[in-house]
Amino acid sequence: VQLQASGGGLVQAGGSLRLSCAASGGTFSNYVMSWFRQAPGKEREFVAAINRRGGSAYYADSVKGRATISRDNVKYTSVHLQMNSLKPEDTAVYYCAAGNPVMTGISDSRMYKRWGQGTQVTVSS
């Protein structure tokens, strides 16, 4: 499956963004979908994940209550990340990823084999 992320941009602190990741070339519903992010000089970190059917979502503590991950398995085969109450520390390149991690490894980037190209999110204070 190929992934194409979009929706990043420059936003003021307290604002919102909706990131999207379009999937093509595979059976989208076979994959757990996740978002990771990487800030300059830092390691890539887990943000959120959603299971294959979209019934369960998982969030990093740093975004819990501010982020919502969702997916469309039928019409547009895409995954979305709605981020609210953005903070300057949310500034990073955001990547979508597809994989089949075990549940204990859902936040481990090594469990994901397909990655989008990344979309830049910049939050100004």
Short mmCIF file of N, CA and C in Angstrom, two decimals:
data_model
loop_
_atom_site.label_atom_id
_atom_site.label_comp_id
_atom_site.label_asym_id
_atom_site.label_seq_id
_atom_site.Cartn_x
_atom_site.Cartn_y
_atom_site.Cartn_z
N VAL A 1 0.85 -1.18 0.00
CA VAL A 1 0.00 0.00 0.00
C VAL A 1 0.89 1.24 0.00
N GLN A 2 0.48 2.24 -0.78
CA GLN A 2 1.20 3.52 -0.82
C GLN A 2 0.40 4.55 -0.05
N LEU A 3 1.13 5.42 0.66
CA LEU A 3 0.49 6.40 1.53
C LEU A 3 0.91 7.81 1.14
N GLN A 4 -0.05 8.72 1.17
CA GLN A 4 0.20 10.12 0.82
C GLN A 4 -0.42 10.99 1.89
N ALA A 5 0.42 11.65 2.67
CA ALA A 5 -0.06 12.50 3.76
C ALA A 5 -0.24 13.94 3.28
N SER A 6 -1.19 14.61 3.90
CA SER A 6 -1.45 16.01 3.57
C SER A 6 -2.12 16.69 4.75
N GLY A 7 -2.27 18.01 4.65
CA GLY A 7 -3.03 18.75 5.65
C GLY A 7 -2.21 19.54 6.64
N GLY A 8 -0.89 19.41 6.60
CA GLY A 8 -0.07 20.18 7.51
C GLY A 8 -0.09 21.66 7.17
N GLY A 9 0.53 22.44 8.03
CA GLY A 9 0.58 23.87 7.78
C GLY A 9 1.05 24.62 9.00
N LEU A 10 0.92 25.93 8.92
CA LEU A 10 1.30 26.83 10.01
C LEU A 10 0.03 27.27 10.72
N VAL A 11 0.01 27.10 12.03
CA VAL A 11 -1.17 27.45 12.81
C VAL A 11 -0.73 28.07 14.12
N GLN A 12 -1.53 28.94 14.65
CA GLN A 12 -1.23 29.54 15.94
C GLN A 12 -1.57 28.58 17.08
N ALA A 13 -0.90 28.75 18.18
CA ALA A 13 -1.20 27.94 19.36
C ALA A 13 -2.68 28.07 19.71
N GLY A 14 -3.27 26.94 20.04
CA GLY A 14 -4.70 26.90 20.32
C GLY A 14 -5.55 26.56 19.12
N GLY A 15 -4.95 26.57 17.95
CA GLY A 15 -5.68 26.28 16.73
C GLY A 15 -5.82 24.79 16.47
N SER A 16 -6.36 24.48 15.30
CA SER A 16 -6.63 23.09 14.93
C SER A 16 -6.13 22.79 13.53
N LEU A 17 -5.84 21.53 13.30
CA LEU A 17 -5.49 21.05 11.96
C LEU A 17 -6.07 19.65 11.80
N ARG A 18 -6.37 19.32 10.56
CA ARG A 18 -6.81 17.96 10.25
C ARG A 18 -5.86 17.38 9.22
N LEU A 19 -5.11 16.39 9.62
CA LEU A 19 -4.18 15.72 8.73
C LEU A 19 -4.89 14.54 8.07
N SER A 20 -4.55 14.31 6.83
CA SER A 20 -5.13 13.20 6.09
C SER A 20 -4.04 12.36 5.46
N CYS A 21 -4.35 11.11 5.27
CA CYS A 21 -3.41 10.18 4.63
C CYS A 21 -4.21 9.28 3.71
N ALA A 22 -3.99 9.43 2.43
CA ALA A 22 -4.70 8.64 1.44
C ALA A 22 -3.90 7.39 1.10
N ALA A 23 -4.57 6.27 1.06
CA ALA A 23 -3.92 5.00 0.78
C ALA A 23 -4.35 4.48 -0.58
N SER A 24 -3.41 3.85 -1.27
CA SER A 24 -3.73 3.26 -2.57
C SER A 24 -2.86 2.04 -2.80
N GLY A 25 -3.33 1.18 -3.68
CA GLY A 25 -2.51 0.06 -4.11
C GLY A 25 -2.49 -1.14 -3.18
N GLY A 26 -3.39 -1.21 -2.26
CA GLY A 26 -3.41 -2.37 -1.38
C GLY A 26 -4.76 -2.51 -0.72
N THR A 27 -4.88 -3.50 0.13
CA THR A 27 -6.13 -3.69 0.87
C THR A 27 -6.01 -2.93 2.17
N PHE A 28 -6.54 -1.72 2.16
CA PHE A 28 -6.36 -0.78 3.26
C PHE A 28 -6.83 -1.36 4.59
N SER A 29 -7.94 -2.06 4.54
CA SER A 29 -8.52 -2.56 5.80
C SER A 29 -7.71 -3.68 6.43
N ASN A 30 -6.66 -4.12 5.77
CA ASN A 30 -5.78 -5.14 6.35
C ASN A 30 -4.79 -4.56 7.34
N TYR A 31 -4.70 -3.23 7.39
CA TYR A 31 -3.64 -2.59 8.15
C TYR A 31 -4.14 -1.79 9.34
N VAL A 32 -3.39 -1.89 10.41
CA VAL A 32 -3.49 -0.90 11.48
C VAL A 32 -2.84 0.38 10.93
N MET A 33 -3.48 1.49 11.19
CA MET A 33 -2.95 2.77 10.70
C MET A 33 -2.57 3.65 11.88
N SER A 34 -1.45 4.32 11.73
CA SER A 34 -0.94 5.14 12.83
C SER A 34 -0.38 6.44 12.30
N TRP A 35 -0.23 7.37 13.21
CA TRP A 35 0.47 8.63 12.97
C TRP A 35 1.65 8.70 13.94
N PHE A 36 2.78 9.08 13.39
CA PHE A 36 3.97 9.37 14.17
C PHE A 36 4.40 10.80 13.83
N ARG A 37 5.28 11.34 14.64
CA ARG A 37 5.82 12.66 14.34
C ARG A 37 7.28 12.72 14.75
N GLN A 38 7.99 13.62 14.08
CA GLN A 38 9.40 13.79 14.38
C GLN A 38 9.74 15.27 14.35
N ALA A 39 10.17 15.76 15.49
CA ALA A 39 10.60 17.15 15.60
C ALA A 39 12.10 17.22 15.33
N PRO A 40 12.59 18.38 14.94
CA PRO A 40 14.03 18.52 14.66
C PRO A 40 14.87 18.10 15.85
N GLY A 41 15.84 17.23 15.59
CA GLY A 41 16.75 16.81 16.64
C GLY A 41 16.20 15.77 17.60
N LYS A 42 14.98 15.30 17.31
CA LYS A 42 14.35 14.32 18.19
C LYS A 42 14.03 13.05 17.43
N GLU A 43 13.81 12.00 18.18
CA GLU A 43 13.43 10.73 17.55
C GLU A 43 11.96 10.77 17.15
N ARG A 44 11.63 9.92 16.20
CA ARG A 44 10.24 9.79 15.78
C ARG A 44 9.43 9.23 16.94
N GLU A 45 8.27 9.81 17.18
CA GLU A 45 7.45 9.37 18.30
C GLU A 45 6.03 9.08 17.86
N PHE A 46 5.43 8.15 18.55
CA PHE A 46 4.05 7.74 18.30
C PHE A 46 3.08 8.84 18.69
N VAL A 47 2.05 9.01 17.86
CA VAL A 47 1.00 9.97 18.16
C VAL A 47 -0.33 9.27 18.40
N ALA A 48 -0.75 8.48 17.42
CA ALA A 48 -2.06 7.82 17.53
C ALA A 48 -2.13 6.63 16.58
N ALA A 49 -3.00 5.70 16.90
CA ALA A 49 -3.21 4.53 16.05
C ALA A 49 -4.68 4.15 16.07
N ILE A 50 -5.10 3.47 15.02
CA ILE A 50 -6.48 3.00 14.93
C ILE A 50 -6.46 1.60 14.36
N ASN A 51 -7.30 0.73 14.91
CA ASN A 51 -7.28 -0.66 14.46
C ASN A 51 -7.92 -0.80 13.09
N ARG A 52 -7.90 -2.02 12.57
CA ARG A 52 -8.28 -2.25 11.17
C ARG A 52 -9.71 -1.84 10.85
N ARG A 53 -10.60 -2.08 11.77
CA ARG A 53 -12.00 -1.76 11.51
C ARG A 53 -12.38 -0.36 11.96
N GLY A 54 -11.47 0.29 12.67
CA GLY A 54 -11.76 1.65 13.13
C GLY A 54 -12.49 1.72 14.45
N GLY A 55 -12.62 0.58 15.12
CA GLY A 55 -13.38 0.56 16.35
C GLY A 55 -12.60 0.92 17.59
N SER A 56 -11.28 0.88 17.51
CA SER A 56 -10.45 1.18 18.66
C SER A 56 -9.33 2.14 18.27
N ALA A 57 -9.08 3.10 19.12
CA ALA A 57 -8.04 4.10 18.87
C ALA A 57 -7.13 4.18 20.09
N TYR A 58 -5.89 4.57 19.83
CA TYR A 58 -4.88 4.63 20.87
C TYR A 58 -4.11 5.93 20.69
N TYR A 59 -3.78 6.57 21.80
CA TYR A 59 -3.15 7.89 21.74
C TYR A 59 -1.96 7.97 22.67
N ALA A 60 -0.97 8.74 22.25
CA ALA A 60 0.11 9.10 23.15
C ALA A 60 -0.44 10.03 24.22
N ASP A 61 0.15 9.95 25.39
CA ASP A 61 -0.31 10.81 26.49
C ASP A 61 -0.22 12.28 26.12
N SER A 62 0.76 12.62 25.31
CA SER A 62 1.00 14.02 24.97
C SER A 62 -0.12 14.62 24.13
N VAL A 63 -0.93 13.80 23.47
CA VAL A 63 -2.01 14.32 22.63
C VAL A 63 -3.38 13.86 23.08
N LYS A 64 -3.45 13.02 24.08
CA LYS A 64 -4.72 12.49 24.55
C LYS A 64 -5.65 13.63 24.94
N GLY A 65 -6.86 13.58 24.45
CA GLY A 65 -7.83 14.64 24.72
C GLY A 65 -7.79 15.77 23.72
N ARG A 66 -6.75 15.81 22.90
CA ARG A 66 -6.62 16.87 21.89
C ARG A 66 -6.64 16.31 20.48
N ALA A 67 -6.47 15.00 20.35
CA ALA A 67 -6.36 14.39 19.03
C ALA A 67 -7.44 13.33 18.85
N THR A 68 -7.89 13.20 17.61
CA THR A 68 -8.84 12.15 17.25
C THR A 68 -8.40 11.54 15.94
N ILE A 69 -8.18 10.23 15.96
CA ILE A 69 -7.83 9.51 14.74
C ILE A 69 -9.06 8.79 14.22
N SER A 70 -9.22 8.80 12.91
CA SER A 70 -10.36 8.13 12.30
C SER A 70 -9.91 7.55 10.96
N ARG A 71 -10.73 6.65 10.41
CA ARG A 71 -10.37 6.06 9.12
C ARG A 71 -11.62 5.79 8.31
N ASP A 72 -11.44 5.75 7.02
CA ASP A 72 -12.49 5.41 6.08
C ASP A 72 -12.01 4.21 5.30
N ASN A 73 -12.64 3.06 5.53
CA ASN A 73 -12.23 1.83 4.84
C ASN A 73 -13.00 1.57 3.56
N VAL A 74 -13.98 2.40 3.31
CA VAL A 74 -14.89 2.06 2.21
C VAL A 74 -14.69 2.96 1.01
N LYS A 75 -14.97 4.23 1.20
CA LYS A 75 -15.05 5.11 0.02
C LYS A 75 -13.70 5.70 -0.35
N TYR A 76 -12.98 6.25 0.61
CA TYR A 76 -11.77 6.99 0.29
C TYR A 76 -10.49 6.34 0.80
N THR A 77 -10.58 5.21 1.48
CA THR A 77 -9.43 4.49 2.05
C THR A 77 -8.39 5.48 2.56
N SER A 78 -8.72 6.11 3.65
CA SER A 78 -7.85 7.14 4.20
C SER A 78 -7.93 7.12 5.72
N VAL A 79 -6.94 7.73 6.31
CA VAL A 79 -6.92 7.90 7.75
C VAL A 79 -6.69 9.37 8.05
N HIS A 80 -7.31 9.85 9.12
CA HIS A 80 -7.25 11.26 9.44
C HIS A 80 -6.83 11.44 10.90
N LEU A 81 -6.20 12.57 11.14
CA LEU A 81 -5.84 12.94 12.50
C LEU A 81 -6.29 14.38 12.73
N GLN A 82 -7.29 14.53 13.57
CA GLN A 82 -7.77 15.85 13.95
C GLN A 82 -7.02 16.27 15.21
N MET A 83 -6.32 17.39 15.11
CA MET A 83 -5.56 17.90 16.24
C MET A 83 -6.14 19.24 16.66
N ASN A 84 -6.54 19.35 17.91
CA ASN A 84 -7.09 20.57 18.46
C ASN A 84 -6.18 21.11 19.57
N SER A 85 -6.44 22.34 19.95
CA SER A 85 -5.67 22.97 21.03
C SER A 85 -4.16 22.77 20.82
N LEU A 86 -3.72 23.05 19.62
CA LEU A 86 -2.33 22.80 19.27
C LEU A 86 -1.38 23.66 20.11
N LYS A 87 -0.23 23.06 20.40
CA LYS A 87 0.80 23.70 21.20
C LYS A 87 2.07 23.80 20.38
N PRO A 88 2.96 24.74 20.70
CA PRO A 88 4.23 24.82 19.97
C PRO A 88 5.01 23.50 19.99
N GLU A 89 4.87 22.74 21.05
CA GLU A 89 5.59 21.46 21.12
C GLU A 89 5.00 20.40 20.20
N ASP A 90 3.89 20.69 19.56
CA ASP A 90 3.35 19.78 18.54
C ASP A 90 4.03 19.98 17.19
N THR A 91 4.87 20.98 17.09
CA THR A 91 5.58 21.23 15.84
C THR A 91 6.47 20.04 15.47
N ALA A 92 6.26 19.51 14.28
CA ALA A 92 6.99 18.32 13.83
C ALA A 92 6.55 17.99 12.41
N VAL A 93 7.28 17.07 11.82
CA VAL A 93 6.80 16.43 10.59
C VAL A 93 5.97 15.23 11.02
N TYR A 94 4.76 15.15 10.50
CA TYR A 94 3.84 14.07 10.85
C TYR A 94 3.80 13.04 9.72
N TYR A 95 3.93 11.78 10.12
CA TYR A 95 3.96 10.69 9.16
C TYR A 95 2.80 9.73 9.45
N CYS A 96 2.15 9.28 8.40
CA CYS A 96 1.21 8.18 8.56
C CYS A 96 1.94 6.88 8.24
N ALA A 97 1.46 5.81 8.86
CA ALA A 97 2.12 4.53 8.70
C ALA A 97 1.10 3.41 8.72
N ALA A 98 1.41 2.36 7.98
CA ALA A 98 0.54 1.19 7.91
C ALA A 98 1.34 -0.04 8.32
N GLY A 99 0.71 -0.88 9.12
CA GLY A 99 1.41 -2.09 9.56
C GLY A 99 0.47 -3.07 10.20
N ASN A 100 1.08 -4.11 10.75
CA ASN A 100 0.32 -5.13 11.47
C ASN A 100 1.01 -5.43 12.79
N PRO A 101 1.09 -4.43 13.65
CA PRO A 101 1.76 -4.64 14.92
C PRO A 101 0.93 -5.47 15.88
N VAL A 102 1.61 -6.16 16.76
CA VAL A 102 0.89 -6.75 17.88
C VAL A 102 0.47 -5.59 18.78
N MET A 103 -0.54 -5.81 19.59
CA MET A 103 -1.09 -4.70 20.36
C MET A 103 -0.08 -4.06 21.29
N THR A 104 0.82 -4.87 21.83
CA THR A 104 1.82 -4.31 22.73
C THR A 104 2.86 -3.49 21.97
N GLY A 105 2.88 -3.61 20.65
CA GLY A 105 3.86 -2.87 19.86
C GLY A 105 3.25 -1.81 18.98
N ILE A 106 2.01 -1.44 19.28
CA ILE A 106 1.30 -0.54 18.39
C ILE A 106 1.94 0.83 18.31
N SER A 107 2.70 1.21 19.30
CA SER A 107 3.36 2.51 19.29
C SER A 107 4.83 2.43 18.86
N ASP A 108 5.25 1.26 18.42
CA ASP A 108 6.64 1.03 18.02
C ASP A 108 6.76 1.23 16.52
N SER A 109 7.53 2.21 16.10
CA SER A 109 7.64 2.52 14.68
C SER A 109 8.23 1.36 13.88
N ARG A 110 8.98 0.48 14.53
CA ARG A 110 9.58 -0.65 13.83
C ARG A 110 8.54 -1.67 13.37
N MET A 111 7.33 -1.56 13.92
CA MET A 111 6.28 -2.49 13.56
C MET A 111 5.57 -2.09 12.26
N TYR A 112 5.91 -0.96 11.70
CA TYR A 112 5.20 -0.44 10.53
C TYR A 112 6.11 -0.50 9.32
N LYS A 113 5.60 -1.01 8.23
CA LYS A 113 6.40 -1.24 7.04
C LYS A 113 6.13 -0.23 5.92
N ARG A 114 5.02 0.45 5.99
CA ARG A 114 4.66 1.40 4.94
C ARG A 114 4.52 2.77 5.58
N TRP A 115 5.15 3.77 4.95
CA TRP A 115 5.16 5.12 5.49
C TRP A 115 4.80 6.13 4.40
N GLY A 116 4.06 7.14 4.80
CA GLY A 116 3.84 8.28 3.94
C GLY A 116 5.05 9.20 3.96
N GLN A 117 5.02 10.23 3.15
CA GLN A 117 6.19 11.10 2.97
C GLN A 117 6.30 12.16 4.05
N GLY A 118 5.29 12.33 4.88
CA GLY A 118 5.36 13.33 5.94
C GLY A 118 4.73 14.65 5.54
N THR A 119 4.14 15.30 6.51
CA THR A 119 3.57 16.63 6.30
C THR A 119 3.95 17.49 7.50
N GLN A 120 4.43 18.70 7.21
CA GLN A 120 4.96 19.58 8.26
C GLN A 120 3.83 20.29 9.00
N VAL A 121 3.89 20.22 10.31
CA VAL A 121 2.98 20.99 11.17
C VAL A 121 3.84 21.94 12.00
N THR A 122 3.54 23.22 11.89
CA THR A 122 4.26 24.23 12.65
C THR A 122 3.26 25.03 13.47
N VAL A 123 3.47 25.06 14.78
CA VAL A 123 2.57 25.78 15.68
C VAL A 123 3.33 26.95 16.28
N SER A 124 2.85 28.14 16.01
CA SER A 124 3.51 29.34 16.51
C SER A 124 2.90 29.76 17.85
N SER A 125 3.74 30.31 18.69
CA SER A 125 3.27 30.73 20.03
C SER A 125 2.76 32.16 20.02
#
